[in-house]
Short mmCIF file of C-alpha atoms and ligand atoms in Angstrom, two decimals:
data_model
loop_
_atom_site.label_atom_id
_atom_site.label_comp_id
_atom_site.label_asym_id
_atom_site.label_seq_id
_atom_site.Cartn_x
_atom_site.Cartn_y
_atom_site.Cartn_z
CA MET A 538 -66.61 -96.92 -235.07
CA ALA A 539 -69.05 -96.70 -232.12
CA ALA A 540 -71.29 -99.24 -233.82
CA THR A 541 -68.46 -101.78 -234.20
CA ARG A 542 -67.55 -101.29 -230.56
CA GLN A 543 -71.13 -102.01 -229.53
CA MET A 544 -71.17 -105.09 -231.70
CA TRP A 545 -67.97 -106.31 -230.09
CA ALA A 546 -69.36 -105.61 -226.61
CA ALA A 547 -72.56 -107.50 -227.40
CA LEU A 548 -70.63 -110.45 -228.77
CA VAL A 549 -68.19 -110.68 -225.86
CA PHE A 550 -71.08 -110.20 -223.41
CA LYS A 551 -72.96 -113.07 -225.01
CA ILE A 552 -69.93 -115.35 -224.87
CA PHE A 553 -69.31 -114.54 -221.23
CA SER A 554 -72.95 -115.03 -220.23
CA MET A 555 -72.87 -118.39 -222.00
CA ILE A 556 -69.70 -119.41 -220.14
CA CYS A 557 -71.15 -118.20 -216.84
CA SER A 558 -74.53 -119.90 -217.17
CA SER A 559 -73.15 -123.19 -218.44
CA GLY A 560 -70.30 -123.26 -215.89
CA ALA A 561 -72.48 -122.98 -212.80
CA ALA A 562 -75.95 -124.40 -213.25
CA SER A 563 -77.52 -122.74 -210.22
CA TYR A 564 -78.82 -124.80 -207.34
CA THR A 565 -82.61 -124.61 -207.12
CA ARG A 566 -85.12 -125.38 -204.41
CA ASN A 567 -88.83 -126.04 -204.36
CA VAL A 568 -90.28 -123.27 -202.26
CA SER A 569 -93.67 -123.51 -200.58
CA VAL A 570 -95.41 -121.17 -198.19
CA GLU A 571 -97.53 -122.09 -195.20
CA LEU A 572 -99.19 -119.75 -192.68
CA ASN A 573 -99.58 -120.81 -189.04
CA PRO A 574 -98.54 -124.47 -189.49
CA GLY A 575 -100.90 -126.82 -187.65
CA SER A 576 -103.21 -124.07 -186.42
CA LEU A 577 -106.92 -124.20 -187.21
CA ALA A 578 -107.51 -120.49 -186.85
CA PRO A 579 -105.33 -117.42 -187.33
CA PRO A 580 -103.65 -116.87 -183.97
CA PRO A 581 -104.25 -113.62 -182.11
CA GLY A 582 -101.21 -111.32 -182.12
CA GLY A 583 -99.83 -112.04 -185.58
CA ASP A 584 -99.25 -114.78 -188.11
CA LEU A 585 -96.39 -117.25 -188.16
CA LEU A 586 -95.00 -117.70 -191.66
CA HIS A 587 -93.25 -120.91 -192.61
CA VAL A 588 -91.43 -121.05 -195.95
CA ARG A 589 -90.10 -124.46 -196.80
CA ALA A 590 -87.34 -124.60 -199.42
CA VAL A 591 -86.62 -128.20 -200.39
CA GLY A 592 -83.40 -129.03 -202.19
CA ASP A 593 -81.99 -132.28 -203.56
CA HIS A 594 -81.02 -133.69 -200.17
CA ASP A 595 -81.82 -130.94 -197.69
CA THR A 596 -84.44 -128.45 -196.53
CA LEU A 597 -84.31 -124.84 -195.41
CA HIS A 598 -87.08 -123.74 -193.05
CA PHE A 599 -87.64 -120.00 -192.90
CA LEU A 600 -89.87 -118.83 -190.06
CA PHE A 601 -90.99 -115.24 -189.70
CA CYS A 602 -93.25 -113.80 -187.04
CA SER A 603 -94.17 -110.58 -185.26
CA GLN A 604 -95.31 -112.20 -182.01
CA GLY A 605 -93.06 -110.92 -179.27
CA THR A 606 -90.04 -109.27 -180.87
CA PRO A 607 -90.16 -109.70 -184.67
CA ALA A 608 -87.71 -112.35 -185.76
CA LEU A 609 -86.56 -114.47 -188.67
CA LEU A 610 -85.41 -118.04 -188.12
CA LEU A 611 -83.49 -120.13 -190.59
CA VAL A 612 -83.15 -123.85 -189.90
CA HIS A 613 -81.19 -126.08 -192.28
CA THR A 614 -81.79 -129.85 -192.18
CA ASN A 615 -80.12 -132.65 -194.14
CA VAL A 616 -83.38 -134.38 -195.11
CA THR A 617 -86.17 -133.42 -197.51
CA PHE A 618 -89.02 -134.39 -195.18
CA SER A 619 -88.29 -132.29 -192.08
CA ASN A 620 -91.24 -130.38 -190.72
CA VAL A 621 -92.17 -127.66 -188.25
CA SER A 622 -94.33 -128.50 -185.28
CA VAL A 623 -95.87 -125.85 -183.07
CA ASP A 624 -97.48 -126.29 -179.67
CA TRP A 625 -99.86 -123.37 -180.20
CA PRO A 626 -101.22 -122.82 -176.66
CA ARG A 627 -97.66 -122.63 -175.32
CA PHE A 628 -96.44 -120.63 -178.31
CA LEU A 629 -99.15 -118.03 -177.71
CA SER A 630 -98.41 -117.80 -173.99
CA ARG A 631 -95.19 -116.04 -175.10
CA ASN A 632 -93.45 -118.05 -172.44
CA GLY A 633 -93.06 -121.31 -174.26
CA SER A 634 -89.41 -122.11 -174.75
CA GLY A 635 -89.39 -125.23 -176.92
CA SER A 636 -92.96 -124.75 -178.19
CA LEU A 637 -91.74 -124.62 -181.80
CA ARG A 638 -89.63 -127.50 -183.08
CA VAL A 639 -88.16 -128.63 -186.35
CA GLU A 640 -88.36 -132.39 -186.64
CA PRO A 641 -86.55 -134.73 -186.76
CA ALA A 642 -84.21 -132.81 -184.46
CA SER A 643 -81.31 -135.08 -185.46
CA SER A 644 -81.48 -133.77 -189.05
CA ILE A 645 -80.74 -130.17 -188.07
CA LEU A 646 -77.44 -128.88 -189.49
CA SER A 647 -77.67 -125.23 -188.51
CA ARG A 648 -80.00 -122.85 -186.71
CA THR A 649 -79.84 -119.10 -187.07
CA GLY A 650 -82.18 -116.48 -185.68
CA LEU A 651 -82.22 -112.76 -186.43
CA ILE A 652 -84.12 -110.62 -183.93
CA PHE A 653 -85.15 -107.05 -184.72
CA SER A 654 -84.93 -105.82 -181.17
CA ARG A 655 -84.95 -102.03 -181.01
CA LEU A 656 -85.05 -98.84 -183.03
CA LEU A 657 -82.98 -96.07 -181.46
CA GLU A 658 -82.90 -92.33 -182.09
CA TYR A 659 -80.53 -89.56 -181.06
CA ASN A 660 -80.21 -85.85 -181.54
CA ASP A 661 -77.09 -85.27 -183.65
CA VAL A 662 -76.63 -81.67 -182.44
CA ASN A 663 -73.19 -81.17 -183.96
CA ASN A 664 -73.80 -83.23 -187.10
CA THR A 665 -71.04 -85.71 -186.28
CA ALA A 666 -73.17 -88.87 -186.64
CA ARG A 667 -71.59 -90.15 -183.42
CA VAL A 668 -74.00 -91.84 -181.06
CA PRO A 669 -74.03 -89.83 -177.81
CA LEU A 670 -74.66 -91.26 -174.36
CA ASP A 671 -78.03 -89.64 -173.98
CA LEU A 672 -80.46 -91.04 -176.52
CA PHE A 673 -84.18 -90.61 -176.88
CA PRO A 674 -86.06 -93.51 -175.27
CA PRO A 675 -85.69 -96.45 -177.71
CA TYR A 676 -88.63 -97.99 -179.54
CA GLN A 677 -88.87 -101.61 -178.36
CA LEU A 678 -90.05 -103.47 -181.43
CA ARG A 679 -91.85 -106.07 -179.29
CA ASN A 680 -94.15 -103.30 -178.07
CA VAL A 681 -95.06 -102.15 -181.55
CA THR A 682 -98.44 -103.11 -182.96
CA TRP A 683 -97.87 -105.02 -186.19
CA SER A 684 -100.32 -105.25 -189.04
CA ALA A 685 -101.34 -108.60 -190.50
CA MET A 686 -98.69 -110.23 -192.65
CA GLU A 687 -99.01 -109.38 -196.35
CA LEU A 688 -98.00 -112.31 -198.51
CA SER A 689 -97.08 -112.38 -202.16
CA GLY A 690 -95.50 -115.59 -203.39
CA ALA A 691 -92.51 -116.40 -201.23
CA ALA A 692 -92.34 -112.83 -199.93
CA ALA A 693 -93.93 -111.37 -196.82
CA ARG A 694 -94.22 -107.90 -195.41
CA LEU A 695 -94.80 -106.91 -191.80
CA CYS A 696 -95.44 -103.30 -190.86
CA GLY A 697 -95.62 -101.79 -187.41
CA ALA A 698 -96.74 -98.34 -186.33
CA VAL A 699 -93.94 -96.26 -184.79
CA ALA A 700 -93.90 -92.50 -184.14
CA GLN A 701 -96.76 -91.65 -186.55
CA GLY A 702 -94.94 -93.55 -189.26
CA SER A 703 -94.12 -97.17 -189.92
CA ILE A 704 -91.32 -99.67 -189.71
CA CYS A 705 -91.65 -102.44 -192.28
CA LEU A 706 -89.77 -105.72 -192.55
CA HIS A 707 -89.87 -107.30 -195.97
CA LEU A 708 -88.72 -110.91 -196.31
CA THR A 709 -88.11 -112.64 -199.63
CA VAL A 710 -87.10 -116.29 -200.11
CA PHE A 711 -85.61 -117.40 -203.42
CA GLU A 712 -85.79 -120.57 -205.49
CA ARG A 713 -82.57 -119.92 -207.33
CA GLU A 714 -79.64 -117.62 -207.84
CA GLY A 715 -80.26 -114.08 -208.93
CA ARG A 716 -80.00 -110.45 -208.09
CA ASP A 717 -82.53 -108.06 -206.61
CA GLU A 718 -84.03 -105.52 -209.03
CA ILE A 719 -83.61 -102.54 -206.76
CA TRP A 720 -80.57 -101.09 -205.06
CA PRO A 721 -78.41 -102.26 -203.33
CA ARG A 722 -79.15 -105.09 -205.81
CA LEU A 723 -77.85 -107.83 -203.52
CA LEU A 724 -76.91 -111.19 -204.94
CA HIS A 725 -78.98 -114.12 -203.69
CA THR A 726 -78.97 -117.89 -204.07
CA ALA A 727 -81.32 -120.75 -203.27
CA ASN A 728 -79.62 -120.82 -199.85
CA THR A 729 -80.37 -117.24 -198.87
CA SER A 730 -83.27 -114.96 -198.10
CA GLN A 731 -83.37 -111.20 -198.12
CA VAL A 732 -84.70 -108.84 -195.46
CA ALA A 733 -85.30 -105.15 -196.06
CA VAL A 734 -86.05 -102.77 -193.20
CA GLN A 735 -87.83 -99.52 -194.05
CA LEU A 736 -88.43 -96.56 -191.77
CA ASP A 737 -91.16 -94.59 -193.45
CA GLY A 738 -92.57 -91.27 -192.30
CA LEU A 739 -91.54 -91.43 -188.63
CA SER A 740 -91.80 -88.15 -186.74
CA PRO A 741 -88.32 -87.57 -185.40
CA ARG A 742 -88.07 -86.19 -181.88
CA SER A 743 -85.57 -83.51 -182.91
CA GLU A 744 -84.79 -81.67 -186.13
CA ARG A 745 -81.37 -83.29 -186.25
CA SER A 746 -82.43 -86.82 -185.36
CA ARG A 747 -80.64 -89.86 -186.71
CA PHE A 748 -81.82 -93.43 -186.25
CA PHE A 749 -80.12 -96.74 -185.72
CA LEU A 750 -81.26 -100.31 -185.47
CA GLU A 751 -80.33 -102.92 -182.89
CA LEU A 752 -80.22 -106.49 -184.15
CA GLN A 753 -79.59 -109.68 -182.25
CA ALA A 754 -78.51 -113.01 -183.67
CA VAL A 755 -78.96 -116.41 -182.08
CA GLY A 756 -76.98 -119.32 -183.38
CA GLY A 757 -76.89 -123.00 -182.61
CA VAL A 758 -73.53 -124.72 -182.98
CA SER A 759 -71.74 -121.60 -184.20
CA PRO A 760 -73.12 -118.34 -182.83
CA LEU A 761 -72.82 -115.25 -185.02
CA ASN A 762 -70.16 -113.50 -182.97
CA ALA A 763 -68.01 -111.62 -185.49
CA VAL A 764 -68.38 -109.24 -188.42
CA GLU A 765 -65.87 -109.41 -191.24
CA VAL A 766 -65.67 -106.48 -193.60
CA HIS A 767 -64.70 -107.24 -197.17
CA ARG A 768 -63.97 -104.78 -199.91
CA SER A 769 -66.41 -105.25 -202.70
CA ILE A 770 -65.83 -104.36 -206.29
CA ASP A 771 -67.40 -101.14 -207.47
CA ASP A 772 -69.59 -102.55 -210.19
CA GLU A 773 -72.64 -101.39 -212.03
CA PHE A 774 -74.90 -103.11 -209.49
CA THR A 775 -74.09 -100.95 -206.48
CA PRO A 776 -72.07 -97.99 -207.68
CA SER A 777 -69.91 -96.22 -205.10
CA VAL A 778 -70.35 -98.84 -202.39
CA PHE A 779 -67.06 -100.50 -201.60
CA LYS A 780 -67.66 -102.55 -198.48
CA VAL A 781 -69.63 -105.64 -197.56
CA SER A 782 -70.18 -106.70 -193.96
CA GLU A 783 -70.53 -110.34 -193.16
CA TRP A 784 -71.90 -111.21 -189.72
CA THR A 785 -71.03 -114.82 -189.15
CA SER A 786 -69.37 -117.24 -186.81
CA GLY A 787 -65.76 -116.43 -186.03
CA ASP A 788 -65.38 -120.11 -185.11
CA GLU A 789 -62.96 -121.47 -187.70
CA GLY A 790 -63.62 -125.03 -186.60
CA SER A 791 -67.22 -125.16 -187.80
CA SER A 792 -67.95 -126.43 -191.29
CA ALA A 793 -69.78 -124.31 -193.86
CA ASP A 794 -72.86 -126.50 -193.36
CA GLU A 795 -73.08 -125.48 -189.73
CA ARG A 796 -72.89 -121.77 -190.44
CA GLY A 797 -75.45 -119.11 -190.91
CA PHE A 798 -74.73 -115.53 -191.92
CA VAL A 799 -76.18 -112.08 -192.26
CA LEU A 800 -74.58 -110.01 -195.01
CA TRP A 801 -75.12 -106.44 -196.13
CA LYS A 802 -73.52 -103.79 -198.28
CA GLN A 803 -72.63 -100.76 -196.18
CA VAL A 804 -75.36 -98.57 -197.60
CA ALA A 805 -78.86 -97.36 -196.80
CA TYR A 806 -81.14 -95.29 -199.01
CA ARG A 807 -83.01 -92.13 -198.08
CA ARG A 808 -85.78 -92.46 -200.64
CA SER A 809 -87.98 -95.11 -202.17
CA PRO A 810 -87.38 -96.36 -204.79
CA PRO A 811 -83.69 -95.89 -204.09
CA ALA A 812 -81.55 -93.79 -206.39
CA LEU A 813 -77.80 -93.27 -206.43
CA GLU A 814 -77.94 -89.78 -204.94
CA ASP A 815 -80.00 -91.06 -201.99
CA ALA A 816 -77.36 -93.55 -200.87
CA SER A 817 -76.05 -93.08 -197.36
CA PRO A 818 -73.31 -95.14 -195.71
CA CYS A 819 -74.22 -97.34 -192.77
CA ARG A 820 -71.92 -98.51 -190.02
CA HIS A 821 -72.09 -101.29 -187.49
CA SER A 822 -70.82 -101.84 -183.98
CA ASN A 823 -68.94 -104.97 -182.93
CA PRO A 824 -71.14 -107.91 -181.92
CA GLN A 825 -71.59 -108.03 -178.14
CA ARG A 826 -72.70 -111.03 -176.17
CA GLN A 827 -76.15 -110.24 -174.82
CA SER A 828 -77.35 -111.04 -171.34
CA ASP A 829 -78.85 -114.41 -170.48
CA ARG A 830 -82.24 -112.74 -170.33
CA ALA A 831 -82.07 -111.63 -173.99
CA LEU A 832 -84.14 -114.57 -175.28
CA THR A 833 -86.79 -114.23 -172.59
CA GLU A 834 -86.99 -110.51 -173.31
CA ALA A 835 -87.31 -111.17 -177.03
CA GLY A 836 -90.10 -113.68 -176.44
CA GLY A 837 -92.15 -114.85 -179.41
CA LEU A 838 -90.52 -116.88 -182.15
CA ALA A 839 -86.92 -116.69 -180.90
CA LEU A 840 -87.85 -117.88 -177.42
CA ALA A 841 -90.12 -120.59 -178.79
CA PHE A 842 -87.34 -122.23 -180.78
CA PHE A 843 -84.04 -121.47 -179.05
CA THR A 844 -83.03 -122.43 -175.55
CA ALA A 845 -80.98 -120.81 -172.81
CA GLU A 846 -77.89 -122.67 -174.06
CA ASP A 847 -77.93 -120.79 -177.36
CA SER A 848 -75.90 -117.61 -177.09
CA VAL A 849 -77.23 -114.29 -178.33
CA PHE A 850 -75.02 -111.61 -179.87
CA GLY A 851 -76.18 -108.10 -180.74
CA LEU A 852 -74.99 -105.17 -182.80
CA ASN A 853 -76.18 -101.76 -183.89
CA ILE A 854 -76.47 -100.60 -187.49
CA SER A 855 -76.37 -96.83 -187.72
CA PHE A 856 -77.33 -94.79 -190.75
CA GLY A 857 -75.62 -91.69 -192.09
CA VAL A 858 -72.22 -90.09 -191.56
CA ALA A 859 -71.15 -86.61 -190.46
CA GLY A 860 -72.50 -83.82 -192.64
CA GLU A 861 -75.20 -85.90 -194.31
CA PRO A 862 -78.88 -84.94 -194.29
CA PHE A 863 -80.80 -85.88 -191.14
CA TYR A 864 -83.73 -88.29 -191.15
CA ASN A 865 -86.05 -85.30 -191.27
CA ALA A 866 -84.89 -84.38 -194.78
CA THR A 867 -86.66 -87.28 -196.52
CA LYS A 868 -88.34 -89.07 -193.60
CA PHE A 869 -87.36 -92.38 -195.12
CA LEU A 870 -84.59 -94.97 -194.74
CA SER A 871 -84.20 -98.44 -196.16
CA TRP A 872 -81.53 -101.00 -195.43
CA THR A 873 -81.25 -104.48 -196.90
CA ALA A 874 -79.47 -107.65 -195.79
CA THR A 875 -79.08 -111.23 -196.96
CA VAL A 876 -79.66 -114.01 -194.43
CA GLY A 877 -78.57 -117.50 -195.37
CA VAL A 878 -76.64 -120.68 -194.69
CA GLY A 879 -73.32 -122.00 -195.95
CA LEU A 880 -70.90 -119.77 -197.78
CA PRO A 881 -72.14 -116.23 -198.45
CA PRO A 882 -72.57 -115.38 -202.13
CA ALA A 883 -69.70 -113.22 -203.31
CA ASP A 884 -69.76 -110.66 -206.06
CA THR A 885 -67.47 -111.28 -208.97
CA PHE A 886 -66.97 -109.08 -211.97
CA SER A 887 -70.18 -109.28 -213.92
CA PRO A 888 -70.17 -110.44 -217.55
CA LEU A 889 -70.96 -106.87 -218.57
CA VAL A 890 -67.95 -105.46 -216.75
CA VAL A 891 -65.73 -108.22 -218.13
CA ALA A 892 -67.04 -107.52 -221.61
CA ILE A 893 -66.38 -103.80 -221.23
CA MET A 894 -62.87 -104.50 -220.00
CA ALA A 895 -62.28 -106.93 -222.84
CA VAL A 896 -63.50 -104.38 -225.34
CA GLY A 897 -61.57 -101.60 -223.63
CA LEU A 898 -58.33 -103.58 -223.85
CA GLY A 899 -59.11 -105.49 -227.03
CA ALA A 900 -60.44 -102.76 -229.28
CA PRO A 901 -57.27 -100.63 -229.34
CA LEU A 902 -55.29 -103.78 -230.16
CA VAL A 903 -57.63 -104.67 -232.98
CA MET A 904 -57.49 -101.09 -234.23
CA LEU A 905 -53.71 -101.18 -234.08
CA LEU A 906 -53.64 -104.39 -236.06
CA MET A 907 -56.17 -103.17 -238.58
CA GLY A 908 -54.28 -99.89 -238.80
CA GLY A 909 -51.07 -101.83 -239.47
CA VAL A 910 -52.65 -103.91 -242.19
CA TYR A 911 -54.20 -100.81 -243.75
CA MET A 912 -50.86 -98.98 -243.75
CA CYS A 913 -49.19 -102.01 -245.33
CA LEU A 914 -51.79 -102.23 -248.07
CA ARG A 915 -51.61 -98.49 -248.72
CA LYS A 916 -47.85 -98.60 -248.87
CA ARG A 917 -48.01 -101.44 -251.33
CA SER A 918 -50.57 -99.73 -253.51
CA ALA A 919 -48.56 -96.52 -253.23
CA VAL A 920 -45.48 -98.41 -254.30
CA THR A 921 -47.33 -99.93 -257.22
CA GLY A 922 -48.86 -96.51 -257.91
CA TYR A 923 -45.41 -94.98 -258.27
CA GLU A 924 -44.25 -97.58 -260.69
CA PRO A 925 -42.46 -95.86 -263.46
CA ILE A 926 -44.83 -95.26 -266.31
CA ASN A 927 -42.36 -95.22 -269.07
C1 NAG B 1495 -95.89 -130.69 -192.01
O1 NAG B 1495 -96.81 -130.51 -190.95
C2 NAG B 1495 -98.05 -129.94 -191.34
C3 NAG B 1495 -98.87 -129.79 -190.11
O2 NAG B 1495 -98.15 -129.26 -189.06
C4 NAG B 1495 -98.72 -130.80 -192.38
O3 NAG B 1495 -99.90 -130.17 -192.81
C5 NAG B 1495 -97.80 -131.02 -193.54
O4 NAG B 1495 -98.37 -131.91 -194.45
C6 NAG B 1495 -96.47 -131.58 -193.08
N1 NAG B 1495 -95.57 -131.62 -194.21
C7 NAG B 1495 -94.72 -132.62 -194.41
C8 NAG B 1495 -93.86 -132.51 -195.61
O5 NAG B 1495 -94.62 -133.55 -193.64
C1 NAG B 1496 -89.46 -129.87 -207.23
O1 NAG B 1496 -90.77 -130.22 -207.67
C2 NAG B 1496 -90.80 -130.82 -208.93
C3 NAG B 1496 -92.25 -131.02 -209.33
O2 NAG B 1496 -93.10 -131.01 -208.24
C4 NAG B 1496 -90.05 -132.14 -208.86
O3 NAG B 1496 -90.05 -132.75 -210.12
C5 NAG B 1496 -88.62 -131.89 -208.43
O4 NAG B 1496 -87.91 -133.09 -208.26
C6 NAG B 1496 -88.58 -131.13 -207.12
N1 NAG B 1496 -87.22 -130.74 -206.82
C7 NAG B 1496 -86.71 -130.82 -205.60
C8 NAG B 1496 -85.30 -130.36 -205.47
O5 NAG B 1496 -87.35 -131.23 -204.65
C1 NAG B 1497 -93.62 -119.54 -167.89
O1 NAG B 1497 -93.59 -120.96 -167.91
C2 NAG B 1497 -93.08 -121.54 -166.73
C3 NAG B 1497 -93.07 -123.03 -166.92
O2 NAG B 1497 -93.19 -123.39 -168.25
C4 NAG B 1497 -93.94 -121.13 -165.54
O3 NAG B 1497 -93.37 -121.65 -164.35
C5 NAG B 1497 -94.01 -119.61 -165.44
O4 NAG B 1497 -94.90 -119.23 -164.42
C6 NAG B 1497 -94.49 -119.04 -166.76
N1 NAG B 1497 -94.44 -117.58 -166.71
C7 NAG B 1497 -95.40 -116.80 -167.18
C8 NAG B 1497 -95.20 -115.34 -167.04
O5 NAG B 1497 -96.41 -117.26 -167.68
C1 NAG B 1498 -77.83 -135.67 -190.96
O1 NAG B 1498 -76.99 -135.11 -189.97
C2 NAG B 1498 -76.90 -135.88 -188.80
C3 NAG B 1498 -76.11 -135.11 -187.79
O2 NAG B 1498 -75.23 -134.22 -188.37
C4 NAG B 1498 -76.29 -137.22 -189.11
O3 NAG B 1498 -76.22 -138.00 -187.94
C5 NAG B 1498 -77.18 -137.91 -190.14
O4 NAG B 1498 -76.60 -139.13 -190.51
C6 NAG B 1498 -77.35 -137.03 -191.35
N1 NAG B 1498 -78.35 -137.65 -192.22
C7 NAG B 1498 -78.23 -137.68 -193.53
C8 NAG B 1498 -79.35 -138.30 -194.29
O5 NAG B 1498 -77.26 -137.23 -194.11
C1 NAG B 1499 -71.48 -79.96 -179.63
O1 NAG B 1499 -70.44 -79.03 -179.78
C2 NAG B 1499 -70.28 -78.18 -178.64
C3 NAG B 1499 -69.21 -77.15 -178.98
O2 NAG B 1499 -68.16 -77.73 -179.67
C4 NAG B 1499 -69.91 -79.00 -177.42
O3 NAG B 1499 -69.79 -78.17 -176.29
C5 NAG B 1499 -71.00 -80.04 -177.19
O4 NAG B 1499 -70.63 -80.88 -176.12
C6 NAG B 1499 -71.24 -80.84 -178.44
N1 NAG B 1499 -72.39 -81.70 -178.22
C7 NAG B 1499 -72.37 -83.00 -178.45
C8 NAG B 1499 -73.64 -83.74 -178.16
O5 NAG B 1499 -71.40 -83.57 -178.88
C1 NAG B 1500 -92.63 -102.60 -173.57
O1 NAG B 1500 -93.55 -103.50 -173.03
C2 NAG B 1500 -93.14 -104.06 -171.81
C3 NAG B 1500 -94.19 -105.05 -171.42
O2 NAG B 1500 -94.53 -105.83 -172.50
C4 NAG B 1500 -92.99 -102.97 -170.78
O3 NAG B 1500 -92.51 -103.53 -169.57
C5 NAG B 1500 -92.00 -101.94 -171.28
O4 NAG B 1500 -91.93 -100.84 -170.39
C6 NAG B 1500 -92.41 -101.43 -172.63
N1 NAG B 1500 -91.36 -100.57 -173.14
C7 NAG B 1500 -91.61 -99.48 -173.78
C8 NAG B 1500 -90.41 -98.70 -174.22
O5 NAG B 1500 -92.73 -99.09 -174.03
C1 NAG B 1501 -76.73 -124.45 -201.47
O1 NAG B 1501 -76.79 -125.55 -200.59
C2 NAG B 1501 -76.65 -126.79 -201.24
C3 NAG B 1501 -76.87 -127.87 -200.21
O2 NAG B 1501 -76.12 -127.62 -199.04
C4 NAG B 1501 -75.29 -126.88 -201.91
O3 NAG B 1501 -75.16 -128.10 -202.58
C5 NAG B 1501 -75.17 -125.74 -202.90
O4 NAG B 1501 -73.88 -125.72 -203.45
C6 NAG B 1501 -75.43 -124.41 -202.23
N1 NAG B 1501 -75.49 -123.40 -203.25
C7 NAG B 1501 -74.90 -122.23 -203.13
C8 NAG B 1501 -75.00 -121.30 -204.27
O5 NAG B 1501 -74.31 -121.91 -202.10
C1 NAG B 1502 -87.62 -80.98 -189.46
O1 NAG B 1502 -88.37 -81.12 -188.27
C2 NAG B 1502 -88.83 -79.91 -187.72
C3 NAG B 1502 -89.59 -80.25 -186.47
O2 NAG B 1502 -88.92 -81.17 -185.67
C4 NAG B 1502 -89.69 -79.17 -188.69
O3 NAG B 1502 -90.08 -77.93 -188.16
C5 NAG B 1502 -88.92 -78.95 -189.97
O4 NAG B 1502 -89.74 -78.35 -190.91
C6 NAG B 1502 -88.42 -80.27 -190.49
N1 NAG B 1502 -87.62 -80.07 -191.66
C7 NAG B 1502 -87.86 -80.70 -192.81
C8 NAG B 1502 -86.91 -80.41 -193.91
O5 NAG B 1502 -88.78 -81.46 -192.93
C1 NAG B 1503 -76.75 -100.24 -179.27
O1 NAG B 1503 -76.56 -98.91 -178.88
C2 NAG B 1503 -77.14 -98.57 -177.64
C3 NAG B 1503 -76.91 -97.11 -177.39
O2 NAG B 1503 -75.60 -96.75 -177.59
C4 NAG B 1503 -76.51 -99.40 -176.55
O3 NAG B 1503 -77.14 -99.13 -175.31
C5 NAG B 1503 -76.72 -100.89 -176.88
O4 NAG B 1503 -76.08 -101.69 -175.93
C6 NAG B 1503 -76.17 -101.18 -178.24
N1 NAG B 1503 -76.52 -102.54 -178.57
C7 NAG B 1503 -75.63 -103.46 -178.90
C8 NAG B 1503 -76.14 -104.81 -179.17
O5 NAG B 1503 -74.44 -103.21 -178.97
#
């Protein structure tokens, strides 16, 4: 019986995968990687990564840099020949607003920047996971010394030394639709990138320390000023995580083309590689408009590209809830987000889940039918069997 069930599951799974893959041929981009565009020598203070993802009629420019405050920029243009130009002397002065441009400027559809501004720590004396007023002095990520960028394909890793441990930012850009191998196994498309933040081996300043991360987003036409929380389906990809946060523009008037977003499942992991039992919920504060000085304070990449007219919004992502182990327990935390343009990818029931449901609902029916037929046949043979002999 179990074997037939498996056969059914395999068959239905195959049919559904065929329907899914033929129905939506995924959009692909040609991805190429360039370090320090237009510079003859590696710049002091950290590399500037440029990933160009060319589509049929558009280009996504991903820029990633640890100069100043580490930041990721995503610029979407409606041509396939747009390029990045950097005025290096001004860029390196860390005071060069407008020293990095994407040209032609008229082709730009959307501009989104994500700034990793600060790492904060507090002593959770009563194990409530509520951020108190008195925190330990925050770690300003612009003051951290970052190692050289490690590249592998269209992925890059930046690590900085903090509190005898490290904070690492891991960026991946994708050519096509897919799903990450490791939890939280986020969905990605050719229009998104993924950033993972890892806090590895930091020495907490109290036994009951918890950490949280301050992020800032800069947007062009539609600033990222609101977070929508959606319920997600509890599937086999991220078991026991029910909520997805989508940090995007609350401006209903803007078209999907003009929008950027940052999306994450409300979970962090206390070990690497992540396992189910190491999952820990994460929470976020409401986006707050940051002061006019935010860009100047961020410096580096964000200041080089954005101008004072672009508004900056910030929020905090905190890890852990009341009663959960403190950072000290594993001395590790990882959190992953998707950064992209257009409409955020949404989870649907996977072919596997659909197949299981189909089998779950279908198999009893089939058994009922087969049972009915069997009973009929038996009855008939019984009737014939009892035919009078004489
Ligand atoms: C973009 O600019 C760089 C130099 O800044 C140049 O090497 C490259 O060929 C240009 N690419 C395109 C597609 O124009
Ligand atoms: C990607 O590159 C291949 C080969 O270089 C080319 O045939 C194809 O048209 C390109 N696709 C896009 C979307 O630029
Ligand atoms: C920054 O640049 C402006 C003009 O571009 C200049 O007036 C100012 O002195 C510079 N500040 C620093 C700290 O270099
Ligand atoms: C690109 O967008 C700009 C402004 O949105 C528009 O003026 C231009 O015609 C567009 N170009 C193409 C090739 O679609
Ligand atoms: C911890 O709990 C004690 C007793 O309930 C209370 O007096 C104290 O203010 C609490 N500390 C914090 C940081 O909440
Ligand atoms: C970070 O560096 C700036 C100067 O670059 C300095 O003014 C500030 O005090 C430093 N902050 C911390 C927390 O070290
Ligand atoms: C990605 O962007 C392209 C160009 O804007 C669009 O045609 C395509 O549908 C998008 N794909 C997804 C999966 O959002
Ligand atoms: C937690 O940190 C304290 C020092 O702050 C240390 O003595 C203790 O052993 C740590 N606990 C664990 C489980 O690592
Ligand atoms: C993050 O939390 C800290 C401490 O509570 C607070 O000072 C800061 O303003 C918060 N940042 C944002 C962007 O809300």
